[in-house]
PDB file of C-alpha atoms in Angstrom:
ATOM      1  CA  TYR F   1     -68.782 -61.889 155.123  1.00 73.00           C
ATOM      2  CA  ILE F   2     -65.113 -60.986 154.830  1.00 85.00           C
ATOM      3  CA  SER F   3     -63.813 -59.336 151.648  1.00 93.00           C
ATOM      4  CA  LEU F   4     -60.372 -59.965 150.203  1.00 94.00           C
ATOM      5  CA  ARG F   5     -58.548 -57.310 148.192  1.00 95.00           C
ATOM      6  CA  ALA F   6     -55.050 -57.761 146.758  1.00 96.00           C
ATOM      7  CA  LYS F   7     -53.403 -55.024 144.692  1.00 95.00           C
ATOM      8  CA  ASN F   8     -49.840 -54.729 143.381  1.00 92.00           C
ATOM      9  CA  ARG F   9     -48.770 -57.967 145.094  1.00 92.00           C
ATOM     10  CA  ILE F  10     -46.554 -60.909 144.140  1.00 91.00           C
ATOM     11  CA  PHE F  11     -47.483 -64.471 145.197  1.00 93.00           C
ATOM     12  CA  TRP F  12     -44.407 -66.535 144.421  1.00 90.00           C
ATOM     13  CA  LYS F  13     -43.463 -70.148 145.201  1.00 89.00           C
ATOM     14  CA  ASN F  14     -46.182 -70.768 147.783  1.00 93.00           C
ATOM     15  CA  GLU F  15     -47.280 -74.351 148.477  1.00 93.00           C
ATOM     16  CA  ALA F  16     -50.503 -75.903 149.754  1.00 93.00           C
ATOM     17  CA  ARG F  17     -51.002 -79.449 150.954  1.00 88.00           C
ATOM     18  CA  ARG F  18     -54.518 -79.436 149.516  1.00 90.00           C
ATOM     19  CA  SER F  19     -56.166 -76.632 147.465  1.00 93.00           C
ATOM     20  CA  GLY F  20     -55.344 -72.961 146.978  1.00 93.00           C
ATOM     21  CA  GLY F  21     -51.591 -72.746 146.506  1.00 94.00           C
ATOM     22  CA  ALA F  22     -51.693 -68.975 147.098  1.00 95.00           C
ATOM     23  CA  ILE F  23     -55.293 -68.068 148.095  1.00 95.00           C
ATOM     24  CA  TYR F  24     -58.200 -70.111 149.438  1.00 94.00           C
ATOM     25  CA  ALA F  25     -61.516 -68.406 150.221  1.00 95.00           C
ATOM     26  CA  LYS F  26     -64.953 -69.770 151.083  1.00 94.00           C
ATOM     27  CA  ASN F  27     -68.155 -67.905 151.989  1.00 94.00           C
ATOM     28  CA  SER F  28     -66.420 -64.562 151.453  1.00 93.00           C
ATOM     29  CA  SER F  29     -67.930 -61.345 150.150  1.00 93.00           C
ATOM     30  CA  VAL F  30     -65.976 -59.607 147.338  1.00 96.00           C
ATOM     31  CA  ILE F  31     -62.715 -61.078 146.039  1.00 97.00           C
ATOM     32  CA  ASP F  32     -60.894 -58.252 144.231  1.00 97.00           C
ATOM     33  CA  ILE F  33     -57.468 -58.956 142.705  1.00 97.00           C
ATOM     34  CA  ASP F  34     -55.734 -56.194 140.725  1.00 96.00           C
ATOM     35  CA  ASN F  35     -52.225 -55.894 139.257  1.00 93.00           C
ATOM     36  CA  CYS F  36     -50.874 -59.072 140.852  1.00 93.00           C
ATOM     37  CA  LEU F  37     -48.486 -61.825 139.837  1.00 92.00           C
ATOM     38  CA  PHE F  38     -49.008 -65.497 140.752  1.00 94.00           C
ATOM     39  CA  ALA F  39     -45.862 -67.384 139.783  1.00 93.00           C
ATOM     40  CA  GLU F  40     -44.551 -70.898 140.478  1.00 92.00           C
ATOM     41  CA  ASN F  41     -47.092 -71.681 143.188  1.00 95.00           C
ATOM     42  CA  SER F  42     -48.107 -75.307 143.721  1.00 95.00           C
ATOM     43  CA  CYS F  43     -50.743 -77.454 145.424  1.00 94.00           C
ATOM     44  CA  LYS F  44     -51.553 -81.131 145.676  1.00 91.00           C
ATOM     45  CA  MET F  45     -55.213 -80.831 144.757  1.00 91.00           C
ATOM     46  CA  LEU F  46     -56.915 -77.807 143.203  1.00 91.00           C
ATOM     47  CA  SER F  47     -55.649 -74.470 141.874  1.00 94.00           C
ATOM     48  CA  THR F  48     -53.449 -71.537 142.852  1.00 96.00           C
ATOM     49  CA  ILE F  49     -56.581 -69.545 143.745  1.00 97.00           C
ATOM     50  CA  ARG F  50     -59.535 -71.598 145.008  1.00 96.00           C
ATOM     51  CA  LEU F  51     -62.808 -69.714 145.560  1.00 96.00           C
ATOM     52  CA  ASN F  52     -66.064 -71.298 146.718  1.00 96.00           C
ATOM     53  CA  LYS F  53     -69.458 -69.760 147.581  1.00 95.00           C
ATOM     54  CA  CYS F  54     -68.176 -66.190 147.436  1.00 96.00           C
ATOM     55  CA  GLU F  55     -70.386 -63.209 146.622  1.00 96.00           C
ATOM     56  CA  GLU F  56     -68.406 -61.743 143.697  1.00 97.00           C
ATOM     57  CA  VAL F  57     -65.003 -62.234 142.047  1.00 98.00           C
ATOM     58  CA  ILE F  58     -63.056 -59.551 140.144  1.00 98.00           C
ATOM     59  CA  VAL F  59     -59.612 -60.263 138.679  1.00 98.00           C
ATOM     60  CA  LYS F  60     -57.881 -57.743 136.411  1.00 97.00           C
ATOM     61  CA  ASN F  61     -54.405 -56.835 135.095  1.00 95.00           C
ATOM     62  CA  THR F  62     -53.015 -60.014 136.614  1.00 95.00           C
ATOM     63  CA  ASN F  63     -50.552 -62.678 135.485  1.00 93.00           C
ATOM     64  CA  PHE F  64     -50.588 -66.436 136.266  1.00 95.00           C
ATOM     65  CA  THR F  65     -47.248 -67.949 135.246  1.00 93.00           C
ATOM     66  CA  LYS F  66     -45.896 -71.487 135.737  1.00 93.00           C
ATOM     67  CA  ASN F  67     -48.206 -72.543 138.555  1.00 96.00           C
ATOM     68  CA  LYS F  68     -48.739 -76.271 139.122  1.00 96.00           C
ATOM     69  CA  ALA F  69     -51.509 -78.431 140.566  1.00 95.00           C
ATOM     70  CA  LYS F  70     -51.061 -82.171 140.970  1.00 92.00           C
ATOM     71  CA  GLY F  71     -54.846 -82.458 140.809  1.00 91.00           C
ATOM     72  CA  SER F  72     -56.696 -80.020 138.529  1.00 92.00           C
ATOM     73  CA  SER F  73     -56.963 -76.396 137.412  1.00 93.00           C
ATOM     74  CA  PRO F  74     -53.537 -74.882 138.127  1.00 95.00           C
ATOM     75  CA  ALA F  75     -54.484 -71.178 138.034  1.00 96.00           C
ATOM     76  CA  LEU F  76     -58.022 -70.247 139.119  1.00 97.00           C
ATOM     77  CA  ALA F  77     -61.017 -72.349 140.197  1.00 96.00           C
ATOM     78  CA  CYS F  78     -64.390 -70.776 141.072  1.00 97.00           C
ATOM     79  CA  SER F  79     -67.547 -72.570 142.131  1.00 96.00           C
ATOM     80  CA  ASN F  80     -70.986 -71.392 143.278  1.00 96.00           C
ATOM     81  CA  ILE F  81     -70.173 -67.679 142.948  1.00 96.00           C
ATOM     82  CA  LYS F  82     -73.420 -65.856 143.729  1.00 94.00           C
ATOM     83  CA  LYS F  83     -73.153 -62.745 141.535  1.00 92.00           C
ATOM     84  CA  ASN F  84     -70.478 -62.837 138.882  1.00 95.00           C
ATOM     85  CA  VAL F  85     -66.884 -63.695 138.016  1.00 98.00           C
ATOM     86  CA  SER F  86     -65.129 -61.009 135.962  1.00 98.00           C
ATOM     87  CA  LEU F  87     -61.709 -61.490 134.349  1.00 98.00           C
ATOM     88  CA  THR F  88     -60.211 -58.533 132.478  1.00 98.00           C
ATOM     89  CA  THR F  89     -56.687 -58.419 131.032  1.00 96.00           C
ATOM     90  CA  VAL F  90     -55.556 -61.603 132.747  1.00 96.00           C
ATOM     91  CA  TYR F  91     -52.650 -63.618 131.330  1.00 95.00           C
ATOM     92  CA  PHE F  92     -52.240 -67.383 131.801  1.00 96.00           C
ATOM     93  CA  PHE F  93     -48.763 -68.632 130.826  1.00 93.00           C
ATOM     94  CA  GLU F  94     -47.435 -72.213 131.023  1.00 93.00           C
ATOM     95  CA  ASN F  95     -49.496 -73.378 133.985  1.00 96.00           C
ATOM     96  CA  GLU F  96     -49.702 -77.151 134.463  1.00 96.00           C
ATOM     97  CA  ALA F  97     -52.137 -79.683 135.929  1.00 96.00           C
ATOM     98  CA  ARG F  98     -53.290 -83.242 135.381  1.00 93.00           C
ATOM     99  CA  LEU F  99     -57.055 -82.561 134.996  1.00 93.00           C
ATOM    100  CA  GLY F 100     -59.669 -79.820 134.561  1.00 93.00           C
ATOM    101  CA  GLY F 101     -58.671 -76.539 132.925  1.00 95.00           C
ATOM    102  CA  THR F 102     -56.239 -73.728 133.634  1.00 97.00           C
ATOM    103  CA  LEU F 103     -59.376 -71.778 134.536  1.00 97.00           C
ATOM    104  CA  ALA F 104     -62.293 -73.782 135.999  1.00 96.00           C
ATOM    105  CA  ILE F 105     -65.795 -72.491 136.648  1.00 97.00           C
ATOM    106  CA  GLU F 106     -68.772 -74.324 138.196  1.00 95.00           C
ATOM    107  CA  LYS F 107     -72.357 -73.043 138.593  1.00 94.00           C
ATOM    108  CA  GLY F 108     -72.190 -69.322 137.991  1.00 94.00           C
ATOM    109  CA  ASP F 109     -71.795 -66.436 135.561  1.00 97.00           C
ATOM    110  CA  ILE F 110     -68.429 -65.439 134.173  1.00 98.00           C
ATOM    111  CA  GLU F 111     -67.198 -62.703 131.837  1.00 98.00           C
ATOM    112  CA  ILE F 112     -63.778 -63.055 130.214  1.00 98.00           C
ATOM    113  CA  SER F 113     -62.357 -60.086 128.305  1.00 98.00           C
ATOM    114  CA  ASN F 114     -58.959 -59.170 126.812  1.00 97.00           C
ATOM    115  CA  CYS F 115     -57.234 -62.228 128.251  1.00 97.00           C
ATOM    116  CA  LEU F 116     -54.485 -64.477 126.909  1.00 95.00           C
ATOM    117  CA  PHE F 117     -54.036 -68.247 127.365  1.00 96.00           C
ATOM    118  CA  TYR F 118     -50.624 -69.419 126.220  1.00 94.00           C
ATOM    119  CA  PHE F 119     -49.033 -72.907 126.294  1.00 93.00           C
ATOM    120  CA  ASN F 120     -50.807 -74.159 129.402  1.00 95.00           C
ATOM    121  CA  GLN F 121     -50.505 -77.910 129.909  1.00 94.00           C
ATOM    122  CA  VAL F 122     -53.509 -79.855 131.184  1.00 94.00           C
ATOM    123  CA  HIS F 123     -52.919 -83.515 130.407  1.00 91.00           C
ATOM    124  CA  SER F 124     -56.562 -84.604 130.447  1.00 91.00           C
ATOM    125  CA  GLY F 125     -59.050 -81.775 130.091  1.00 92.00           C
ATOM    126  CA  ALA F 126     -59.080 -78.247 128.660  1.00 96.00           C
ATOM    127  CA  ALA F 127     -55.856 -76.329 128.257  1.00 96.00           C
ATOM    128  CA  SER F 128     -57.581 -72.988 128.903  1.00 97.00           C
ATOM    129  CA  ILE F 129     -61.165 -73.103 130.230  1.00 98.00           C
ATOM    130  CA  LYS F 130     -63.238 -75.952 131.712  1.00 97.00           C
ATOM    131  CA  SER F 131     -66.825 -75.421 132.850  1.00 96.00           C
ATOM    132  CA  PHE F 132     -68.920 -77.662 135.091  1.00 91.00           C
ATOM    133  CA  GLN F 133     -72.734 -77.493 135.221  1.00 87.00           C
ATOM    134  CA  ASN F 134     -74.968 -74.511 134.508  1.00 92.00           C
ATOM    135  CA  VAL F 135     -72.440 -71.861 133.624  1.00 97.00           C
ATOM    136  CA  THR F 136     -73.316 -68.687 131.719  1.00 97.00           C
ATOM    137  CA  MET F 137     -70.142 -67.487 130.034  1.00 98.00           C
ATOM    138  CA  THR F 138     -69.136 -64.602 127.774  1.00 98.00           C
ATOM    139  CA  ILE F 139     -65.688 -64.648 126.159  1.00 98.00           C
ATOM    140  CA  GLN F 140     -64.526 -61.703 124.068  1.00 98.00           C
ATOM    141  CA  ASN F 141     -61.306 -60.177 122.699  1.00 98.00           C
ATOM    142  CA  THR F 142     -59.293 -63.093 124.054  1.00 97.00           C
ATOM    143  CA  LYS F 143     -56.428 -65.064 122.500  1.00 96.00           C
ATOM    144  CA  PHE F 144     -55.797 -68.813 122.778  1.00 97.00           C
ATOM    145  CA  SER F 145     -52.491 -70.408 121.854  1.00 94.00           C
ATOM    146  CA  GLU F 146     -52.636 -73.945 123.223  1.00 94.00           C
ATOM    147  CA  GLU F 147     -51.461 -77.396 122.096  1.00 88.00           C
ATOM    148  CA  LEU F 148     -52.418 -81.075 122.373  1.00 88.00           C
ATOM    149  CA  VAL F 149     -55.843 -80.692 124.066  1.00 95.00           C
ATOM    150  CA  PRO F 150     -58.840 -78.385 123.350  1.00 97.00           C
ATOM    151  CA  SER F 151     -58.720 -74.829 124.672  1.00 97.00           C
ATOM    152  CA  ILE F 152     -62.353 -74.824 125.886  1.00 98.00           C
ATOM    153  CA  ILE F 153     -64.472 -77.731 127.157  1.00 97.00           C
ATOM    154  CA  LEU F 154     -68.065 -77.070 128.232  1.00 97.00           C
ATOM    155  CA  SER F 155     -70.891 -79.031 129.882  1.00 96.00           C
ATOM    156  CA  ILE F 156     -74.621 -79.661 129.539  1.00 94.00           C
ATOM    157  CA  GLY F 157     -76.640 -76.679 130.721  1.00 93.00           C
ATOM    158  CA  ASP F 158     -73.971 -74.094 129.879  1.00 97.00           C
ATOM    159  CA  GLN F 159     -74.807 -71.027 127.806  1.00 97.00           C
ATOM    160  CA  VAL F 160     -71.712 -69.574 126.150  1.00 98.00           C
ATOM    161  CA  THR F 161     -71.063 -66.679 123.763  1.00 98.00           C
ATOM    162  CA  ILE F 162     -67.647 -66.317 122.103  1.00 98.00           C
ATOM    163  CA  SER F 163     -66.873 -63.183 120.078  1.00 98.00           C
ATOM    164  CA  ASN F 164     -63.867 -61.475 118.520  1.00 98.00           C
ATOM    165  CA  CYS F 165     -61.418 -64.090 119.811  1.00 98.00           C
ATOM    166  CA  GLN F 166     -58.353 -65.588 118.190  1.00 97.00           C
ATOM    167  CA  PHE F 167     -57.445 -69.294 118.207  1.00 97.00           C
ATOM    168  CA  SER F 168     -54.316 -71.000 116.940  1.00 95.00           C
ATOM    169  CA  ARG F 169     -56.164 -74.124 115.694  1.00 96.00           C
ATOM    170  CA  ALA F 170     -59.398 -75.066 113.920  1.00 96.00           C
ATOM    171  CA  GLN F 171     -62.728 -74.581 115.707  1.00 96.00           C
ATOM    172  CA  LEU F 172     -63.410 -78.314 116.096  1.00 95.00           C
ATOM    173  CA  GLU F 173     -60.068 -78.725 117.847  1.00 95.00           C
ATOM    174  CA  GLU F 174     -60.414 -75.666 120.047  1.00 97.00           C
ATOM    175  CA  ILE F 175     -64.001 -75.775 121.362  1.00 97.00           C
ATOM    176  CA  LYS F 176     -65.834 -78.852 122.692  1.00 97.00           C
ATOM    177  CA  PRO F 177     -69.502 -77.999 123.505  1.00 96.00           C
ATOM    178  CA  ARG F 178     -70.503 -81.375 125.019  1.00 94.00           C
ATOM    179  CA  GLY F 179     -74.196 -80.460 125.155  1.00 94.00           C
ATOM    180  CA  ALA F 180     -73.766 -76.751 125.941  1.00 96.00           C
ATOM    181  CA  GLN F 181     -75.483 -74.000 123.963  1.00 96.00           C
ATOM    182  CA  VAL F 182     -72.610 -72.191 122.239  1.00 97.00           C
ATOM    183  CA  ASP F 183     -72.849 -69.089 120.076  1.00 98.00           C
ATOM    184  CA  VAL F 184     -69.565 -68.684 118.188  1.00 97.00           C
ATOM    185  CA  LYS F 185     -69.727 -65.343 116.396  1.00 97.00           C
ATOM    186  CA  ASP F 186     -68.429 -64.885 112.855  1.00 97.00           C
ATOM    187  CA  ASN F 187     -65.823 -62.348 113.990  1.00 97.00           C
ATOM    188  CA  ASN F 188     -63.728 -65.051 115.685  1.00 98.00           C
ATOM    189  CA  VAL F 189     -60.506 -66.080 113.940  1.00 97.00           C
ATOM    190  CA  PHE F 190     -59.280 -69.689 113.868  1.00 97.00           C
ATOM    191  CA  GLU F 191     -56.017 -71.269 112.679  1.00 95.00           C
ATOM    192  CA  SER F 192     -54.209 -68.023 113.219  1.00 92.00           C
ATOM    193  CA  ALA F 193     -50.800 -67.485 114.767  1.00 87.00           C
ATOM    194  CA  VAL F 194     -51.213 -65.859 118.161  1.00 83.00           C
ATOM    195  CA  GLU F 195     -48.539 -63.268 118.754  1.00 76.00           C
ATOM    196  CA  HIS F 196     -46.918 -63.182 122.141  1.00 73.00           C
ATOM    197  CA  LYS F 197     -43.850 -61.855 123.927  1.00 70.00           C
ATOM    198  CA  PRO F 198     -41.410 -63.952 125.989  1.00 55.00           C
ATOM    199  CA  ILE F 199     -42.727 -64.772 129.424  1.00 59.00           C
ATOM    200  CA  GLN F 200     -41.793 -62.175 131.999  1.00 62.00           C
ATOM    201  CA  LEU F 201     -42.280 -62.664 135.725  1.00 61.00           C
ATOM    202  CA  ASP F 202     -43.238 -59.009 135.863  1.00 54.00           C
ATOM    203  CA  PRO F 203     -46.629 -57.952 137.260  1.00 48.00           C
ATOM    204  CA  LEU F 204     -48.593 -54.944 136.126  1.00 45.00           C
ATOM    205  CA  VAL F 205     -47.113 -54.986 132.599  1.00 49.00           C
ATOM    206  CA  PRO F 206     -48.956 -56.880 129.844  1.00 46.00           C
ATOM    207  CA  PRO F 207     -46.608 -58.632 127.387  1.00 44.00           C
ATOM    208  CA  GLU F 208     -47.271 -56.224 124.504  1.00 47.00           C
ATOM    209  CA  GLU F 209     -46.381 -53.265 126.740  1.00 49.00           C
ATOM    210  CA  LEU F 210     -42.947 -54.539 127.763  1.00 44.00           C
ATOM    211  CA  THR F 211     -41.263 -53.192 124.623  1.00 44.00           C
ATOM    212  CA  LYS F 212     -42.825 -49.775 125.125  1.00 53.00           C
ATOM    213  CA  LYS F 213     -41.669 -49.796 128.728  1.00 51.00           C
ATOM    214  CA  ASN F 214     -38.080 -50.610 127.757  1.00 50.00           C
ATOM    215  CA  GLU F 215     -38.066 -47.936 125.039  1.00 55.00           C
ATOM    216  CA  SER F 216     -39.397 -45.387 127.493  1.00 59.00           C
ATOM    217  CA  GLN F 217     -36.681 -46.290 129.998  1.00 56.00           C
ATOM    218  CA  THR F 218     -34.010 -45.868 127.289  1.00 51.00           C
ATOM    219  CA  VAL F 219     -35.364 -42.430 126.324  1.00 50.00           C
ATOM    220  CA  ASN F 220     -35.457 -41.361 129.953  1.00 59.00           C
ATOM    221  CA  LYS F 221     -31.857 -42.458 130.462  1.00 55.00           C
ATOM    222  CA  GLN F 222     -30.720 -40.507 127.387  1.00 60.00           C
ATOM    223  CA  GLU F 223     -32.611 -37.421 128.511  1.00 62.00           C
ATOM    224  CA  SER F 224     -31.014 -37.724 131.937  1.00 61.00           C
ATOM    225  CA  LYS F 225     -27.543 -37.944 130.351  1.00 60.00           C
ATOM    226  CA  ASP F 226     -28.206 -34.846 128.238  1.00 63.00           C
ATOM    227  CA  GLU F 227     -29.419 -32.930 131.278  1.00 64.00           C
ATOM    228  CA  ASN F 228     -26.277 -33.900 133.204  1.00 65.00           C
ATOM    229  CA  LYS F 229     -24.082 -32.692 130.334  1.00 65.00           C
ATOM    230  CA  GLU F 230     -25.819 -29.305 130.303  1.00 67.00           C
ATOM    231  CA  GLU F 231     -25.513 -29.021 134.072  1.00 67.00           C
ATOM    232  CA  ASN F 232     -21.779 -29.800 133.893  1.00 68.00           C
ATOM    233  CA  LYS F 233     -21.269 -27.175 131.156  1.00 67.00           C
ATOM    234  CA  GLU F 234     -23.003 -24.492 133.197  1.00 67.00           C
ATOM    235  CA  LYS F 235     -21.059 -25.513 136.277  1.00 64.00           C
ATOM    236  CA  ASN F 236     -17.720 -25.279 134.425  1.00 68.00           C
ATOM    237  CA  LYS F 237     -18.628 -21.830 133.036  1.00 65.00           C
ATOM    238  CA  ALA F 238     -19.506 -20.570 136.509  1.00 64.00           C
ATOM    239  CA  GLU F 239     -16.261 -21.937 137.974  1.00 64.00           C
ATOM    240  CA  THR F 240     -14.187 -20.308 135.208  1.00 64.00           C
ATOM    241  CA  LYS F 241     -15.943 -16.969 135.733  1.00 61.00           C
ATOM    242  CA  GLU F 242     -15.302 -17.091 139.483  1.00 64.00           C
ATOM    243  CA  GLU F 243     -11.607 -17.867 138.935  1.00 63.00           C
ATOM    244  CA  ASN F 244     -11.223 -14.896 136.589  1.00 61.00           C
ATOM    245  CA  GLU F 245     -12.958 -12.566 139.032  1.00 59.00           C
ATOM    246  CA  GLU F 246     -10.690 -13.736 141.841  1.00 56.00           C
ATOM    247  CA  LYS F 247      -7.619 -13.063 139.725  1.00 53.00           C
ATOM    248  CA  ASN F 248      -8.811  -9.536 138.881  1.00 56.00           C
ATOM    249  CA  ASN F 249      -9.479  -8.708 142.516  1.00 55.00           C
ATOM    250  CA  GLU F 250      -6.122  -9.956 143.810  1.00 49.00           C
ATOM    251  CA  PRO F 251      -3.777  -7.137 145.113  1.00 47.00           C
ATOM    252  CA  VAL F 252      -0.701  -6.589 142.964  1.00 42.00           C
ATOM    253  CA  ILE F 253       2.448  -7.308 144.961  1.00 39.00           C
ATOM    254  CA  GLU F 254       5.549  -5.762 143.422  1.00 41.00           C
ATOM    255  CA  LYS F 255       8.871  -7.328 144.130  1.00 41.00           C
ATOM    256  CA  HIS F 256      11.830  -5.159 145.076  1.00 43.00           C
ATOM    257  CA  GLY F 257      13.766  -4.211 141.988  1.00 42.00           C
ATOM    258  CA  ASP F 258      10.892  -4.676 139.586  1.00 43.00           C
ATOM    259  CA  LYS F 259      10.135  -0.954 139.781  1.00 42.00           C
ATOM    260  CA  LYS F 260      12.162   2.050 141.006  1.00 41.00           C
ATOM    261  CA  GLU F 261      11.167   3.405 144.377  1.00 40.00           C
ATOM    262  CA  PRO F 262       9.510   6.815 144.141  1.00 38.00           C
ATOM    263  CA  PHE F 263      11.756   9.840 144.891  1.00 33.00           C
ATOM    264  CA  VAL F 264      10.938  11.511 148.214  1.00 35.00           C
ATOM    265  CA  MET F 265      12.228  15.010 148.994  1.00 35.00           C
ATOM    266  CA  LEU F 266      13.521  15.273 152.542  1.00 35.00           C
ATOM    267  CA  PRO F 267      13.301  18.587 154.435  1.00 40.00           C
ATOM    268  CA  MET F 268      16.500  20.690 154.300  1.00 38.00           C
ATOM    269  CA  GLN F 269      18.529  20.878 157.463  1.00 41.00           C
ATOM    270  CA  LYS F 270      19.074  24.293 159.010  1.00 38.00           C
TER     271      LYS F 270
END
């Protein structure tokens, strides 16, 4: 099997006639995606990243922003993954499709941690997560801020645990079990405003870190200015010192008439 690893990459405005607007993989080994941005990609059928019958899928520190699928699941669709799908610190912003869910999973195990789903538009389906058949899913420390349709729609045979998550609407509006076994822990929060920062097409930087990054850049600029000022002061002092030393070492040239010529005694003539 062939493995696919993408790190610190931008996938922007790619198009696919069928599925996988940016990446399509089938019968691969490990799919490892780290610190990437998938923005404004499009496909006519299924998903920006389409993965089928792969060994293992790992996605972390990655941003899916404004991707579109005319069919279903605009961001990520995984089916028949043999080991596990792991999503950690993944952000889904304003992705759009007609059906499915922004994230779709079929027949497999998936762990979702520290993710954010924000204003994704799926016209008939789940705004955030849609499962199909026999999925074991764990969702924790994740925020959902969606509108119009449920955030999570499950299927018969699924086993799902949701803990320490935050939802912008009531539980009945957000989660649709549809025959799945769902354990919603008491530490989840519903009908709560989900804080977010303006969408940035900037990979590697989670939204809540953007402010810190900008502040750090400002401090660095100020420190650089201060260092330049000190360097200029030292440079000016050194130049002044050199000028003074040059003046002191210059030979004194006396003009005629400024000082009387010394008297010289000539030998007496015999």
